[in-house]
CSV table of C-alpha atoms and ligand atoms in Angstrom, one decimal:
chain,number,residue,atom,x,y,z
A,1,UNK,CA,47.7,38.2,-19.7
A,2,UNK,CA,49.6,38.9,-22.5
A,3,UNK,CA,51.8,36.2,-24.4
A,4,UNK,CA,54.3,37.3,-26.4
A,5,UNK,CA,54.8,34.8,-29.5
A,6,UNK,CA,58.4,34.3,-30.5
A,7,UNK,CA,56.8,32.7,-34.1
A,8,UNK,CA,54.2,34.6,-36.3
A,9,UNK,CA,53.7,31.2,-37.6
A,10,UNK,CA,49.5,30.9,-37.8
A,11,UNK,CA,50.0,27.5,-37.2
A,12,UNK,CA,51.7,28.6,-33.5
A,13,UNK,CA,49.7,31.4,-33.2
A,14,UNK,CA,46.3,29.2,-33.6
A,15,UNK,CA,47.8,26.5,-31.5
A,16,UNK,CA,48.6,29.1,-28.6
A,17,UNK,CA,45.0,30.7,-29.0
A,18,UNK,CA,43.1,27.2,-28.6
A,19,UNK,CA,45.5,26.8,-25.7
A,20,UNK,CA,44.5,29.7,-24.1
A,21,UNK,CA,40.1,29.1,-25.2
A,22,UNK,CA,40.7,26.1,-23.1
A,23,UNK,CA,41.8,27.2,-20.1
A,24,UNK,CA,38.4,29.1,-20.4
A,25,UNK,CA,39.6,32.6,-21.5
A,26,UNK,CA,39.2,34.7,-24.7
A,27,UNK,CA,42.2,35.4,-27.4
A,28,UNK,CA,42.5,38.7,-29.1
A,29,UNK,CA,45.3,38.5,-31.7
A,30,UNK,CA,47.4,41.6,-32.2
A,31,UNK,CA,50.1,41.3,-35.4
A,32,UNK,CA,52.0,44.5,-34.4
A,33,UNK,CA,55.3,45.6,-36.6
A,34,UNK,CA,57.4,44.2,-34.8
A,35,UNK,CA,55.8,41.0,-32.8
A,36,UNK,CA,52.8,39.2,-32.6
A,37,UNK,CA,50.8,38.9,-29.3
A,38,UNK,CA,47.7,37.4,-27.7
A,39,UNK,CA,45.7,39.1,-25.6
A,40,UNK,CA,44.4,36.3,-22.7
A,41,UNK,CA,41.2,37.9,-21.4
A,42,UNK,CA,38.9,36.6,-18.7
A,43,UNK,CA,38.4,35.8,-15.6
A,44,UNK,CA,41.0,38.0,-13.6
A,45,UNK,CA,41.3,35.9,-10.3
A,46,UNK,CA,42.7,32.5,-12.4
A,47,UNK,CA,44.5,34.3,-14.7
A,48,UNK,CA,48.0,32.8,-13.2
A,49,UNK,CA,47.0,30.0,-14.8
A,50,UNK,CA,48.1,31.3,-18.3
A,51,UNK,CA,51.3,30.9,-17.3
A,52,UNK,CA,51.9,27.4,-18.4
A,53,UNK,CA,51.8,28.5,-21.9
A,54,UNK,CA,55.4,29.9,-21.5
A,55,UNK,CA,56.7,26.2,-21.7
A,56,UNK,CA,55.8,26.1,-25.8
A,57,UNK,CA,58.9,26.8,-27.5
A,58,UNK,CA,57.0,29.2,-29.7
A,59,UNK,CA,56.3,31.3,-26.9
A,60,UNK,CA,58.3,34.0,-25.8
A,61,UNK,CA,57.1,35.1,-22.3
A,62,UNK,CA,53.5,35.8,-20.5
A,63,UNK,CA,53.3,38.5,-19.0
A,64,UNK,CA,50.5,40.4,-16.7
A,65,UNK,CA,48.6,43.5,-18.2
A,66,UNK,CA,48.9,45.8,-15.4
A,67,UNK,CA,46.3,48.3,-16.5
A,68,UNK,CA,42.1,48.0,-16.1
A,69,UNK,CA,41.7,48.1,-19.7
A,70,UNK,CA,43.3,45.5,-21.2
A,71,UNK,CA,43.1,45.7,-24.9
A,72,UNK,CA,41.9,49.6,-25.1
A,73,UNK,CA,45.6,49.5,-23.7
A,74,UNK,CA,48.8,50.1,-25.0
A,75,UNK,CA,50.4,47.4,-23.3
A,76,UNK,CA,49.2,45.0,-25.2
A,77,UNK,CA,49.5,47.0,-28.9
A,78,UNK,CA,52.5,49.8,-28.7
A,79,UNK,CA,51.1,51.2,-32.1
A,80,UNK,CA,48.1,53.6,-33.1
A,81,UNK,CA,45.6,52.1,-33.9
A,82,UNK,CA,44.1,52.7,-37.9
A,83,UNK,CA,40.5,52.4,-38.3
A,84,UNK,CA,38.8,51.8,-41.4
A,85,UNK,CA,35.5,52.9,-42.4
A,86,UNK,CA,34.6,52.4,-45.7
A,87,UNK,CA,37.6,54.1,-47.6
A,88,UNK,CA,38.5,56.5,-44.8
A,89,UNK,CA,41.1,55.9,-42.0
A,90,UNK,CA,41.2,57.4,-38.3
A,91,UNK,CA,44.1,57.3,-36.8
A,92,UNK,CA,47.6,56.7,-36.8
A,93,UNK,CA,48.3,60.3,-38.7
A,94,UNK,CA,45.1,60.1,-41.1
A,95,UNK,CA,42.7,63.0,-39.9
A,96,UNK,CA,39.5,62.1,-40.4
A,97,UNK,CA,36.2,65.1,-40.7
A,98,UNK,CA,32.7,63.7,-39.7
A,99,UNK,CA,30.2,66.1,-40.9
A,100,UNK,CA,26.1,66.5,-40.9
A,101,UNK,CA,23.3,67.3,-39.5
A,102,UNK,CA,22.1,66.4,-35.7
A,103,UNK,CA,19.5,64.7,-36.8
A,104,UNK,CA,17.6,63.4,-40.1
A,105,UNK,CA,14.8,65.3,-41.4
A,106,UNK,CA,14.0,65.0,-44.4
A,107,UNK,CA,15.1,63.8,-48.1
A,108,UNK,CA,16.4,67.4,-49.4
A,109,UNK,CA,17.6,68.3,-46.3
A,110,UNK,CA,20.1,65.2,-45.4
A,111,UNK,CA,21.1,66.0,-49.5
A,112,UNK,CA,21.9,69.0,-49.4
A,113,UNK,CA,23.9,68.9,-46.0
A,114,UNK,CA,25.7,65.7,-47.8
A,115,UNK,CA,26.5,68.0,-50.8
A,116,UNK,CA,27.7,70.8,-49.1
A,117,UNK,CA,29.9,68.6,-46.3
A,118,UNK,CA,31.6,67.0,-49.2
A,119,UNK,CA,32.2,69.7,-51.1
A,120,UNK,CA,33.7,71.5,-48.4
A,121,UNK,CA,36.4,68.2,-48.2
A,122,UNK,CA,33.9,66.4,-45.3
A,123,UNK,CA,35.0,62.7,-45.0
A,124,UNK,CA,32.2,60.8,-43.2
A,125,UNK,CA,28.5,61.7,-43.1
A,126,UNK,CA,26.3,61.6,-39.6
A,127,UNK,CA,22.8,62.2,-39.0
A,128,UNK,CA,21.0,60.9,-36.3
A,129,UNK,CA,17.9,58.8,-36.9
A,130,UNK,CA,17.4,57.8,-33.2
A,131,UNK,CA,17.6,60.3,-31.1
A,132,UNK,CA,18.7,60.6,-27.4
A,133,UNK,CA,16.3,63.3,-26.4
A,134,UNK,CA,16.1,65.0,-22.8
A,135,UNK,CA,12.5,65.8,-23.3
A,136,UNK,CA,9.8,63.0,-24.6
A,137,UNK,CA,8.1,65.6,-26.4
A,138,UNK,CA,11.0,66.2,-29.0
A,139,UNK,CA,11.4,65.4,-31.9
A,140,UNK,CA,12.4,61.4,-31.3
A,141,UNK,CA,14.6,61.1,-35.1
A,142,UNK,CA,12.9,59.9,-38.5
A,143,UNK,CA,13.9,56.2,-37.1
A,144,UNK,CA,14.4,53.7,-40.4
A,145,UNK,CA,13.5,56.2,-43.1
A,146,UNK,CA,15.7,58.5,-41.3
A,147,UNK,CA,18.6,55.6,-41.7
A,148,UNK,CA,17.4,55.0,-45.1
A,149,UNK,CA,17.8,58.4,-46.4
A,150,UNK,CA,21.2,58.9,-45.1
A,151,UNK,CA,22.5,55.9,-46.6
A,152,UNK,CA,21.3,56.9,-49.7
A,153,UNK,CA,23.2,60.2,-48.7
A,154,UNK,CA,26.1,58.7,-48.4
A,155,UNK,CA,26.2,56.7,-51.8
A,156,UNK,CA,25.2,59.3,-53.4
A,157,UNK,CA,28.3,61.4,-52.0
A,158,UNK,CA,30.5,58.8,-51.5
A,159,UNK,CA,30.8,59.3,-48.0
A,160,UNK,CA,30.3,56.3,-45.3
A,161,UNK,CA,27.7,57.0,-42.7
A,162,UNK,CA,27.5,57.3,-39.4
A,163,UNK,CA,24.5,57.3,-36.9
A,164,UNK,CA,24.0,56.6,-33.2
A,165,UNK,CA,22.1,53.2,-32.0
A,166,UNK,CA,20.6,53.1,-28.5
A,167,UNK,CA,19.4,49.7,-27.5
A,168,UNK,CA,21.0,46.4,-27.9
A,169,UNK,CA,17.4,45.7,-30.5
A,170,UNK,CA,18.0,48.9,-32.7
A,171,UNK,CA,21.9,47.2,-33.5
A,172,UNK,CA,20.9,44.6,-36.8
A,173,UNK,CA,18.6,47.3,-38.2
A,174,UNK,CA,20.9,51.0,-37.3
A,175,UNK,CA,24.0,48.3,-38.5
A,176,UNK,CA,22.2,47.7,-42.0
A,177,UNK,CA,22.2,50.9,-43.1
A,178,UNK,CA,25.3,52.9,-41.5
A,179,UNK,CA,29.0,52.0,-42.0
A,180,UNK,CA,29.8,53.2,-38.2
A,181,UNK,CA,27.7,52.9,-35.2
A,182,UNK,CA,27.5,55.8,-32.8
A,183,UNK,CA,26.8,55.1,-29.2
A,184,UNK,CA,26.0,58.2,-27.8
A,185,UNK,CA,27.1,60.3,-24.7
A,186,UNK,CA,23.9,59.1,-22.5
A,187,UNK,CA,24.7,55.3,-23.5
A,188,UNK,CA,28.3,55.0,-22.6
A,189,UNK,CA,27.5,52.9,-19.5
A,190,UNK,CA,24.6,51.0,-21.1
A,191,UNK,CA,26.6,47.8,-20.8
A,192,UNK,CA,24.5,45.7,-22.8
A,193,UNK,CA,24.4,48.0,-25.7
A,194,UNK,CA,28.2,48.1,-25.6
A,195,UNK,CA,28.4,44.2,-26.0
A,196,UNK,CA,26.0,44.2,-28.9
A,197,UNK,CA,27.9,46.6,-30.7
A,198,UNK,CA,30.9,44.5,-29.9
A,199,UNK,CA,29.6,41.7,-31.5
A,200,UNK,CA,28.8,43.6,-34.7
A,201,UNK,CA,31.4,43.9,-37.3
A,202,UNK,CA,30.9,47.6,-37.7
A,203,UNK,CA,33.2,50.1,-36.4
A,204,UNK,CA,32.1,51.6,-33.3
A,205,UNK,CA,32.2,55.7,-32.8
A,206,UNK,CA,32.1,55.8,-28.8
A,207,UNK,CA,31.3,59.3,-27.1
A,208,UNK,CA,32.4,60.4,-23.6
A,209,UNK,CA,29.3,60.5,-21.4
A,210,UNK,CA,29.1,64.2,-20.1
A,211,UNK,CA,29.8,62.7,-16.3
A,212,UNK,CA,32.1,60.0,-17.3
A,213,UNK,CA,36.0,59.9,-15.8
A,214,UNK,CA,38.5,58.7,-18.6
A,215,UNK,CA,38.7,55.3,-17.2
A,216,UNK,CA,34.9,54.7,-17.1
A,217,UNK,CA,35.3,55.7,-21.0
A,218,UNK,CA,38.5,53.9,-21.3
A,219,UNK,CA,36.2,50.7,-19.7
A,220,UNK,CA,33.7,51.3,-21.7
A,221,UNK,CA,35.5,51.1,-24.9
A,222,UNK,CA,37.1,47.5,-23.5
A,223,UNK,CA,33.3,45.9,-23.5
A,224,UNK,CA,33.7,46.7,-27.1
A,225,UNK,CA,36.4,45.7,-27.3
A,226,UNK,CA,36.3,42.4,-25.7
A,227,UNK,CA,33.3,41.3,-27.7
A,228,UNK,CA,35.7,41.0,-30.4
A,229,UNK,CA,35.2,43.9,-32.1
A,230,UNK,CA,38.8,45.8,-32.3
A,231,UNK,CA,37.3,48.4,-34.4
A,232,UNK,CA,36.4,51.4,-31.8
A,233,UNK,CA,36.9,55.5,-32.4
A,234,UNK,CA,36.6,57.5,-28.7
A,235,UNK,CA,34.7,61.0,-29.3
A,236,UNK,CA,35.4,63.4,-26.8
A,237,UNK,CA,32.4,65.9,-26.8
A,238,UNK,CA,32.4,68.0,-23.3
A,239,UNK,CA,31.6,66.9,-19.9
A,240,UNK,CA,29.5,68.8,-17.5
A,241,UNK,CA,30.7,71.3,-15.1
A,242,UNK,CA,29.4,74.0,-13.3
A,243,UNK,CA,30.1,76.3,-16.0
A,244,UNK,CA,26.7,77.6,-17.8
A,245,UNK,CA,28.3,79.6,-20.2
A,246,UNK,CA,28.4,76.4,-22.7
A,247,UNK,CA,26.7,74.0,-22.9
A,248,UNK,CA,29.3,71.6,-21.8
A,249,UNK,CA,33.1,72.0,-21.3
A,250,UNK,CA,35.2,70.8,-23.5
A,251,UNK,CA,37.9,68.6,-21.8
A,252,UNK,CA,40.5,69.4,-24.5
A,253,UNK,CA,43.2,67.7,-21.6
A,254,UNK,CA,41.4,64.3,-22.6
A,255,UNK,CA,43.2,63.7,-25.8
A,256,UNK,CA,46.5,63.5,-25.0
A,257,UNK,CA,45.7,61.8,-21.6
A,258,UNK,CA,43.6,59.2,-23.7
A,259,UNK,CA,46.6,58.7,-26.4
A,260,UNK,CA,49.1,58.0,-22.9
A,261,UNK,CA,46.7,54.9,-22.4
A,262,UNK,CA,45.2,53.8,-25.6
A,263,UNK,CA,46.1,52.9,-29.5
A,264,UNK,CA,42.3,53.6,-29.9
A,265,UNK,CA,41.9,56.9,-32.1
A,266,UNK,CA,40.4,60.0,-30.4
A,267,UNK,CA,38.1,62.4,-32.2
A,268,UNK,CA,36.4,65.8,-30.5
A,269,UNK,CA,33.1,66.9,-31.0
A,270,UNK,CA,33.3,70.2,-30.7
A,271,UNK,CA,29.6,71.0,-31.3
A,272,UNK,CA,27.6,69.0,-28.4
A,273,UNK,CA,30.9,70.2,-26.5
A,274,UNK,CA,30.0,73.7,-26.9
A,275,UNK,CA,26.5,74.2,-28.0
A,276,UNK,CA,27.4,77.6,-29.9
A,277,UNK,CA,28.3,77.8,-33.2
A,278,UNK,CA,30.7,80.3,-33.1
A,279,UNK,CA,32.6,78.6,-30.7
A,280,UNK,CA,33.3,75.7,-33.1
A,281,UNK,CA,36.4,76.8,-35.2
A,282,UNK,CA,38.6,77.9,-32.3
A,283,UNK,CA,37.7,74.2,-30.8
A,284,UNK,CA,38.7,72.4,-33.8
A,285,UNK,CA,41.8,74.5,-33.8
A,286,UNK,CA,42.3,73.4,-30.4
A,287,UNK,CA,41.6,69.5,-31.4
A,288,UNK,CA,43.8,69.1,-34.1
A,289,UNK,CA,46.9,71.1,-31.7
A,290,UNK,CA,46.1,68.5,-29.1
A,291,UNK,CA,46.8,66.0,-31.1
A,292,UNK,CA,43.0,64.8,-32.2
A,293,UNK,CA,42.7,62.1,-35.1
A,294,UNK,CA,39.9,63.8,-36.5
A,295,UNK,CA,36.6,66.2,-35.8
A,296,UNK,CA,32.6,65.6,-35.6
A,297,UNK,CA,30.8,68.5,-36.5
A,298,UNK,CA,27.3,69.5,-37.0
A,299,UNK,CA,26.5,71.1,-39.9
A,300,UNK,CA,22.6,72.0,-40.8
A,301,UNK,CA,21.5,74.1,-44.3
A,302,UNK,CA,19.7,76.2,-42.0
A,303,UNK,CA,20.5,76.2,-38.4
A,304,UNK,CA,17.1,78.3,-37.6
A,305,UNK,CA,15.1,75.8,-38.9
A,306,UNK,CA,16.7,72.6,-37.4
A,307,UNK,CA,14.4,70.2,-35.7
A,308,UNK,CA,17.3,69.7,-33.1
A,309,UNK,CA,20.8,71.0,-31.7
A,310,UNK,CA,20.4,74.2,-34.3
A,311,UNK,CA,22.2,76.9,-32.1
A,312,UNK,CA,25.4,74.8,-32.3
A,313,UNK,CA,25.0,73.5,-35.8
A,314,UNK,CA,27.8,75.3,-38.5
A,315,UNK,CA,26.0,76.9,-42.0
A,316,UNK,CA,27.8,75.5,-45.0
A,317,UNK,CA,29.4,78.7,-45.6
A,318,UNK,CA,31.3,78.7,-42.1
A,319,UNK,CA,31.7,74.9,-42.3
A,320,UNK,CA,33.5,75.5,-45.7
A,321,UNK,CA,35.7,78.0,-44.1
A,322,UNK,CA,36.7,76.5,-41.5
A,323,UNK,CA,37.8,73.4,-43.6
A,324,UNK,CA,39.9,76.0,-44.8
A,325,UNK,CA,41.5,77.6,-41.8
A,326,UNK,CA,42.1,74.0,-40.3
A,327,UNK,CA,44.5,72.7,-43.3
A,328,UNK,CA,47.6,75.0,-41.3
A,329,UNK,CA,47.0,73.3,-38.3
A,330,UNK,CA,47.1,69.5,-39.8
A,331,UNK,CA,50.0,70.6,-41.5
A,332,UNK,CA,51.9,71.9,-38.8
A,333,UNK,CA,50.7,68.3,-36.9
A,334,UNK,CA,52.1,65.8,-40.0
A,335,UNK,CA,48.6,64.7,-40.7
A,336,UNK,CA,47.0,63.0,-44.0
A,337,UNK,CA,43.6,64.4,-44.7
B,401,PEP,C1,24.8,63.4,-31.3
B,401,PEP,O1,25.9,63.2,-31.7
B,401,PEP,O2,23.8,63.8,-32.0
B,401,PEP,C2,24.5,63.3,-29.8
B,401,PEP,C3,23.3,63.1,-29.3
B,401,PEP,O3,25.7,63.5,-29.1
B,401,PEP,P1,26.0,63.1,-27.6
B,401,PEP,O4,25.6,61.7,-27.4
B,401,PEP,O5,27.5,63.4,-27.5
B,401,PEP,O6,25.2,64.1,-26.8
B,402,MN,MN1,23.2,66.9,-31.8
């Protein structure tokens, strides 16, 4: 349920939440521009007993939320939602460039892809330090060094870090060293990693699984969500069809369907969605037109040499340019950068 406050007095506001935690249901607090509201989440078959609250004069109304998702929604918060990460913001008209390598593999090599993603006006550094791998026999990620060098990355570039987590026990340790925690395509249903990163306090980077429907993501995001954590980015990074041509397809439609249901911001990954390089500038193009809040790209010194994902991995030459070719497009779109 949502109830509409008709004070933003805290003293109200706490009052109404401790109202609400006894009837034996969670408050999410949501200061918008214009009004304050609480989010009542819980059990969904009592939830008509929320209604009482709408005889405290600092209450405005309670109303139902309509929609599955209850706080991914935009019934409860009308605006965009801006994330922070470190010094950078997603969303809400600040366009936001994750750049790195697939995954971590060594000292020079996560420095030198730092170097060259920040020079070429990168704002977040990823590298993947535990990786989802179809095969046992690849090459698994450089695990805690691998976190450990790409933090030191970041400092040293001044860019926060990202990396993907994959079990609820790899959360305190992936959460030391990375400013953003990436729950990758294969984990989007693995429920009780999405409550653990919920009840971190880092920002969460949640990618479409490749045979996930919008709401399953759009649920997804609400276990997040729900554990308190309000601080979620959705990646959009292909799903899989019967096309072979690519590696996936990327569902370029998602973005502005996601933005007609959710304040969350929306980011595409055009490199897992395509799996070619050279397919990567016309899909950022693409992104930023539909109305993306920002980009995650693989970029790798050398591609040939890369201990995964190297046929869709940019060389810092190309990644530079097409830093370049984007700024048109996120002008034409209003965003900061
Ligand atoms: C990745 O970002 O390195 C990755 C494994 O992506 P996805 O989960 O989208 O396949
Ligand atoms: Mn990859």
């Amino acid at each position: 349920m949502i109830i509409v406050m008709a004070s933003r007095d805290s003293k109200d506001v706490n009052h109404v939440v401790h109202k609400i935690e006894e009837l034996g249901y969670r408050a999410h607090i949501i200061v918008g521009v214009e009004r304050t509201v609480i989010a009542a989440v819980g059990d969904e078959r009592e939830k008509y007993r929320l209604t009482v609250l709408e005889s405290l004069p600092y209450v405005e109304q309670v109303i139902p939320i309509l929609k599955p998702f209850k706080l991914a929604g935009l019934e409860v918060r009308h605006e965009p939602s801006v994330i922070h990460c470190g010094k950078v913001k997603i969303g809400a008209g600040n366009f936001c460039v994750v750049a790195g390598p697939c995954s971590v593999e060594s000292r020079d090599q996560i420095l030198e892809t730092a170097r060259v993603c920040k020079e070429a006006g990168a704002h977040m550094l990823r590298g993947g330090a535990f990786k989802p791998r179809t095969s046992p026999y690849s090459f698994q990620g450089m695990e805690k060094e691998g976190l450990i060098l790409l933090e030191e990355a970041g400092k040293k570039f001044d860019m926060p870090v990202v990396s993907e987590v994959m079990t609820p026990e790899q959360v305190p340790l992936v959460a030391q060293h990375v400013d953003m925690l990436q729950v990758g395509a294969r984990n989007m249903q693995n429920f009780a990693l999405l409550k653990a990163v919920g009840q971190s306090r880092k920002p969460v980077f949640l990618k479409r699984g490749m045979m996930s429907t919008i709401n399953e993501f759009l649920m997804s995001a609400e276990y997040v969500l729900s554990e308190g954590n309000p601080n979620v980015v959705l990646c959009e990074r292909g799903i899989r069809t019967f096309e072979t041509e690519t590696r996936n397809t990327l569902d370029i439609q998602a973005v502005p369907v996601l933005k007609k249901y959710t304040h969350l911001p929306v980011v595409v990954d055009p490199s897992h969605a395509s799996g070619h390089w050279d397919l990567v500038p016309s899909m950022s193009k693409a992104s930023i037109a539909a109305g993306a809040d920002g980009l995650m790209i693989e970029v790798h010194p050398c591609p040939e040499e890369a201990f995964s994902d190297g046929p869709q991995s940019l060389r810092p030459e190309k990644f530079a340019t097409l830093m370049q070719e984007m700024v048109p497009f996120l002008e034409l779109m209003n965003y900061k950068w």
